[in-house]
mmCIF file of C-alpha atoms in Angstrom:
data_model
loop_
_atom_site.group_PDB
_atom_site.id
_atom_site.type_symbol
_atom_site.label_atom_id
_atom_site.label_comp_id
_atom_site.label_asym_id
_atom_site.label_seq_id
_atom_site.Cartn_x
_atom_site.Cartn_y
_atom_site.Cartn_z
ATOM 1 C CA ALA A 13 75.736 216.769 190.182
ATOM 2 C CA VAL A 14 76.568 213.962 192.584
ATOM 3 C CA CYS A 15 79.715 213.824 194.690
ATOM 4 C CA VAL A 16 81.263 210.372 195.007
ATOM 5 C CA LEU A 17 81.222 210.193 198.808
ATOM 6 C CA ALA A 18 82.683 206.689 198.978
ATOM 7 C CA LEU A 19 86.011 208.100 197.824
ATOM 8 C CA ALA A 20 86.062 210.904 200.370
ATOM 9 C CA ALA A 21 88.220 208.958 202.821
ATOM 10 C CA VAL A 22 90.881 208.486 200.163
ATOM 11 C CA PHE A 23 90.594 211.356 197.713
ATOM 12 C CA PRO A 24 89.271 214.909 198.025
ATOM 13 C CA CYS A 25 85.565 214.753 197.247
ATOM 14 C CA ALA A 26 85.863 216.529 193.947
ATOM 15 C CA ALA A 27 84.704 213.768 191.627
ATOM 16 C CA VAL A 28 81.426 215.039 190.207
ATOM 17 C CA LEU A 29 79.242 212.956 187.960
ATOM 18 C CA PRO A 30 77.466 214.435 184.922
ATOM 19 C CA PRO A 31 73.647 214.428 184.838
ATOM 20 C CA PHE A 32 72.191 210.936 184.643
ATOM 21 C CA PRO A 33 71.610 210.246 180.919
ATOM 22 C CA LEU A 34 68.499 208.130 181.542
ATOM 23 C CA ASP A 35 66.682 210.669 183.721
ATOM 24 C CA ALA A 36 63.876 211.117 181.164
ATOM 25 C CA THR A 37 63.437 207.359 180.736
ATOM 26 C CA VAL A 38 63.270 206.802 184.492
ATOM 27 C CA ALA A 39 60.775 209.651 184.917
ATOM 28 C CA ALA A 40 58.542 208.189 182.187
ATOM 29 C CA ALA A 41 58.657 204.730 183.778
ATOM 30 C CA ARG A 42 57.727 206.175 187.158
ATOM 31 C CA ALA A 43 54.831 208.086 185.638
ATOM 32 C CA ARG A 44 53.499 204.921 183.997
ATOM 33 C CA ALA A 45 53.855 202.995 187.259
ATOM 34 C CA ALA A 46 52.024 205.704 189.203
ATOM 35 C CA GLY A 47 49.048 205.385 186.881
ATOM 36 C CA SER A 48 48.932 201.601 186.949
ATOM 37 C CA PRO A 49 46.809 199.530 189.327
ATOM 38 C CA SER A 50 48.566 197.952 192.273
ATOM 39 C CA PRO A 51 49.505 194.301 191.793
ATOM 40 C CA PRO A 52 47.309 191.807 193.631
ATOM 41 C CA PRO A 53 48.506 190.560 197.034
ATOM 42 C CA THR A 54 50.752 187.515 196.857
ATOM 43 C CA GLY A 55 49.429 185.998 200.042
ATOM 44 C CA VAL A 56 52.986 185.645 201.302
ATOM 45 C CA THR A 57 53.145 186.889 204.896
ATOM 46 C CA LYS A 58 55.891 188.128 207.196
ATOM 47 C CA ALA A 59 55.752 184.766 208.943
ATOM 48 C CA ASP A 60 56.388 183.023 205.621
ATOM 49 C CA TYR A 61 59.468 185.137 204.982
ATOM 50 C CA LEU A 62 60.787 184.534 208.485
ATOM 51 C CA LYS A 63 60.400 180.772 208.086
ATOM 52 C CA LEU A 64 62.319 180.930 204.812
ATOM 53 C CA ILE A 65 65.099 182.982 206.411
ATOM 54 C CA ALA A 66 65.198 180.628 209.389
ATOM 55 C CA GLY A 67 65.752 177.649 207.116
ATOM 56 C CA THR A 68 68.889 179.266 205.709
ATOM 57 C CA VAL A 69 70.195 180.488 209.065
ATOM 58 C CA GLU A 70 69.700 177.102 210.690
ATOM 59 C CA ALA A 71 71.196 175.214 207.741
ATOM 60 C CA PHE A 72 74.483 177.105 208.015
ATOM 61 C CA PHE A 73 74.547 177.463 211.795
ATOM 62 C CA PRO A 74 76.592 174.238 212.235
ATOM 63 C CA PHE A 75 79.123 175.397 209.652
ATOM 64 C CA GLN A 76 80.270 178.531 211.434
ATOM 65 C CA ASN A 77 83.872 178.268 212.567
ATOM 66 C CA THR A 78 83.729 178.532 216.361
ATOM 67 C CA ASN A 79 87.394 177.739 217.025
ATOM 68 C CA ALA A 80 88.660 180.959 218.604
ATOM 69 C CA SER A 81 92.268 180.089 217.727
ATOM 70 C CA SER A 82 91.474 179.720 214.012
ATOM 71 C CA PRO A 83 92.057 182.572 211.535
ATOM 72 C CA GLN A 84 88.623 181.642 210.151
ATOM 73 C CA TYR A 85 86.917 182.194 213.522
ATOM 74 C CA GLY A 86 83.352 183.420 213.092
ATOM 75 C CA ARG A 87 83.178 182.740 209.371
ATOM 76 C CA ILE A 88 80.610 180.547 207.642
ATOM 77 C CA ILE A 89 82.490 177.666 206.017
ATOM 78 C CA ASP A 90 80.941 175.922 203.028
ATOM 79 C CA PRO A 91 80.435 172.242 203.942
ATOM 80 C CA PHE A 92 81.418 171.050 200.456
ATOM 81 C CA GLU A 93 84.194 173.459 199.466
ATOM 82 C CA HIS A 94 85.481 173.701 203.082
ATOM 83 C CA ILE A 95 86.188 177.402 202.657
ATOM 84 C CA GLU A 96 84.249 180.612 203.141
ATOM 85 C CA ILE A 97 82.369 181.505 199.955
ATOM 86 C CA GLN A 98 81.978 185.117 198.856
ATOM 87 C CA MET A 99 79.738 187.167 201.204
ATOM 88 C CA SER A 100 78.294 184.224 203.129
ATOM 89 C CA THR A 101 79.389 185.430 206.577
ATOM 90 C CA PRO A 102 77.967 188.986 206.549
ATOM 91 C CA SER A 103 74.832 187.763 204.754
ATOM 92 C CA TRP A 104 74.295 185.072 207.387
ATOM 93 C CA ALA A 105 74.790 187.630 210.164
ATOM 94 C CA ASN A 106 72.208 189.916 208.574
ATOM 95 C CA ALA A 107 69.695 187.087 208.113
ATOM 96 C CA ALA A 108 70.137 185.907 211.704
ATOM 97 C CA THR A 109 69.740 189.471 212.978
ATOM 98 C CA THR A 110 66.408 189.697 211.159
ATOM 99 C CA LEU A 111 65.188 186.646 213.082
ATOM 100 C CA LEU A 112 66.461 188.024 216.386
ATOM 101 C CA ARG A 113 64.646 191.312 215.878
ATOM 102 C CA ALA A 114 61.448 189.459 215.017
ATOM 103 C CA GLY A 115 61.639 187.374 218.203
ATOM 104 C CA PHE A 116 61.505 184.253 216.077
ATOM 105 C CA TYR A 117 63.252 181.964 218.572
ATOM 106 C CA ASN A 118 62.926 181.306 222.264
ATOM 107 C CA GLU A 119 65.103 183.180 224.755
ATOM 108 C CA THR A 120 67.696 180.413 225.094
ATOM 109 C CA PHE A 121 68.362 179.935 221.406
ATOM 110 C CA SER A 122 68.168 183.676 220.754
ATOM 111 C CA ALA A 123 71.009 184.236 223.227
ATOM 112 C CA LEU A 124 73.095 181.555 221.528
ATOM 113 C CA LEU A 125 72.323 182.913 218.060
ATOM 114 C CA LEU A 126 73.229 186.453 219.134
ATOM 115 C CA SER A 127 76.619 185.233 220.358
ATOM 116 C CA ARG A 128 77.183 183.614 216.961
ATOM 117 C CA VAL A 129 76.084 186.722 215.094
ATOM 118 C CA ILE A 130 78.566 188.791 217.095
ATOM 119 C CA ILE A 131 81.530 186.634 216.083
ATOM 120 C CA ALA A 132 80.288 186.597 212.475
ATOM 121 C CA MET A 133 80.169 190.405 212.514
ATOM 122 C CA ASP A 134 83.645 190.543 214.051
ATOM 123 C CA ALA A 135 84.955 188.339 211.254
ATOM 124 C CA ALA A 136 83.136 190.152 208.450
ATOM 125 C CA ILE A 137 84.069 193.675 209.546
ATOM 126 C CA THR A 138 87.696 192.702 210.126
ATOM 127 C CA ALA A 139 87.811 191.156 206.643
ATOM 128 C CA LEU A 140 86.228 194.238 205.052
ATOM 129 C CA VAL A 141 88.718 196.577 206.706
ATOM 130 C CA PHE A 142 91.643 194.364 205.650
ATOM 131 C CA GLY A 143 90.353 194.373 202.082
ATOM 132 C CA GLN A 144 91.207 192.091 199.208
ATOM 133 C CA PRO A 145 92.215 188.603 200.342
ATOM 134 C CA HIS A 146 95.745 187.619 201.241
ATOM 135 C CA GLY A 147 96.163 184.216 202.846
ATOM 136 C CA ASP A 148 93.582 183.825 205.608
ATOM 137 C CA GLN A 149 92.825 187.540 205.797
ATOM 138 C CA GLY A 150 90.434 189.715 203.830
ATOM 139 C CA CYS A 151 87.117 189.130 202.103
ATOM 140 C CA ALA A 152 86.372 185.708 200.665
ATOM 141 C CA GLN A 153 87.134 185.527 196.945
ATOM 142 C CA GLY A 154 87.624 189.299 196.907
ATOM 143 C CA HIS A 155 83.926 190.012 197.450
ATOM 144 C CA CYS A 156 84.340 192.991 199.799
ATOM 145 C CA ASN A 157 82.018 194.996 197.540
ATOM 146 C CA PHE A 158 79.178 192.784 198.760
ATOM 147 C CA TYR A 159 80.107 192.861 202.462
ATOM 148 C CA THR A 160 79.215 196.444 203.335
ATOM 149 C CA MET A 161 75.462 196.356 202.753
ATOM 150 C CA PRO A 162 74.615 193.273 204.870
ATOM 151 C CA ILE A 163 77.034 194.463 207.556
ATOM 152 C CA MET A 164 75.300 197.831 207.773
ATOM 153 C CA PHE A 165 71.817 196.296 207.820
ATOM 154 C CA ALA A 166 72.897 193.910 210.575
ATOM 155 C CA LEU A 167 74.564 196.715 212.512
ATOM 156 C CA GLU A 168 71.331 198.681 212.484
ATOM 157 C CA GLY A 169 69.357 195.642 213.601
ATOM 158 C CA LEU A 170 71.771 194.846 216.404
ATOM 159 C CA ALA A 171 71.797 198.382 217.812
ATOM 160 C CA ASP A 172 69.757 197.444 220.890
ATOM 161 C CA LEU A 173 70.556 193.720 220.936
ATOM 162 C CA ALA A 174 74.352 193.549 221.024
ATOM 163 C CA PRO A 175 76.384 195.110 223.863
ATOM 164 C CA ALA A 176 76.781 198.863 223.441
ATOM 165 C CA ASP A 177 80.578 198.681 223.591
ATOM 166 C CA LYS A 178 80.562 196.113 220.788
ATOM 167 C CA ILE A 179 78.390 198.333 218.580
ATOM 168 C CA GLN A 180 80.724 201.253 219.279
ATOM 169 C CA ALA A 181 83.782 199.154 218.438
ATOM 170 C CA TRP A 182 82.245 197.989 215.153
ATOM 171 C CA ARG A 183 81.365 201.541 214.151
ATOM 172 C CA ALA A 184 84.887 202.706 214.916
ATOM 173 C CA GLN A 185 86.359 199.808 212.962
ATOM 174 C CA LEU A 186 84.161 200.567 209.955
ATOM 175 C CA THR A 187 85.588 204.088 209.725
ATOM 176 C CA GLN A 188 88.856 202.424 208.721
ATOM 177 C CA VAL A 189 87.415 200.963 205.501
ATOM 178 C CA ASN A 190 89.430 202.214 202.538
ATOM 179 C CA PRO A 191 87.398 201.794 199.314
ATOM 180 C CA VAL A 192 90.523 201.520 197.167
ATOM 181 C CA ARG A 193 91.970 198.769 199.362
ATOM 182 C CA SER A 194 88.721 196.912 199.971
ATOM 183 C CA TYR A 195 86.505 197.219 196.920
ATOM 184 C CA SER A 196 87.530 195.208 193.894
ATOM 185 C CA GLY A 197 88.441 197.451 190.969
ATOM 186 C CA TRP A 198 87.674 200.665 192.824
ATOM 187 C CA PRO A 199 87.275 203.435 191.668
ATOM 188 C CA HIS A 200 86.668 201.922 188.222
ATOM 189 C CA THR A 201 84.224 199.250 189.390
ATOM 190 C CA THR A 202 81.088 198.882 187.260
ATOM 191 C CA GLY A 203 77.790 197.009 187.349
ATOM 192 C CA ASN A 204 76.425 195.399 190.478
ATOM 193 C CA TRP A 205 79.888 195.386 192.086
ATOM 194 C CA ALA A 206 79.767 199.197 192.134
ATOM 195 C CA ILE A 207 76.057 199.524 192.951
ATOM 196 C CA VAL A 208 76.154 197.217 195.971
ATOM 197 C CA ALA A 209 79.346 198.784 197.352
ATOM 198 C CA LEU A 210 77.893 202.287 197.013
ATOM 199 C CA GLY A 211 74.642 201.113 198.596
ATOM 200 C CA GLY A 212 76.576 199.854 201.595
ATOM 201 C CA GLU A 213 78.552 203.097 201.815
ATOM 202 C CA THR A 214 75.307 205.085 201.744
ATOM 203 C CA LEU A 215 73.982 203.097 204.696
#
């Protein structure tokens, strides 16, 4: 039985799931995979992935709202729609953190990028805690379910890059996330909306 931990902050953790009905199918698939030869190398290297990530991070770098008096401060604003789209801000923060950890840029640009990642994380975490959108607050287009995972990956990556007091403040703020308020359709969410939210909660 599996306890639904994501609901623990809101409800007593008494919701227990029945045994997974596809256990036998999954076990058979794993057995077949274990006996199969490994796929050939793709030839794609870590450097290739980092270059691909850098292209995305750099493309959206100019479209981060850096006006500290704006309610959209720190968010990635789509240059065509002129609004934040879905989980663009936490995903951008996570991608940029990957580059910072890899030492992809020189010291000067890394310092600038870190400062931008910090305000993106501020914006994304604040939106996640607020929950479903209302005016300028909350997750873009109600996509809080997809915020948690990139936020948690970025938080882990920033552990020794961002100031310690900032990491502590983010962790404290994240304890205020209420799944019912933040996650669309919770606790009756299905499909990838549920899987991604639960993955983020697990992290």
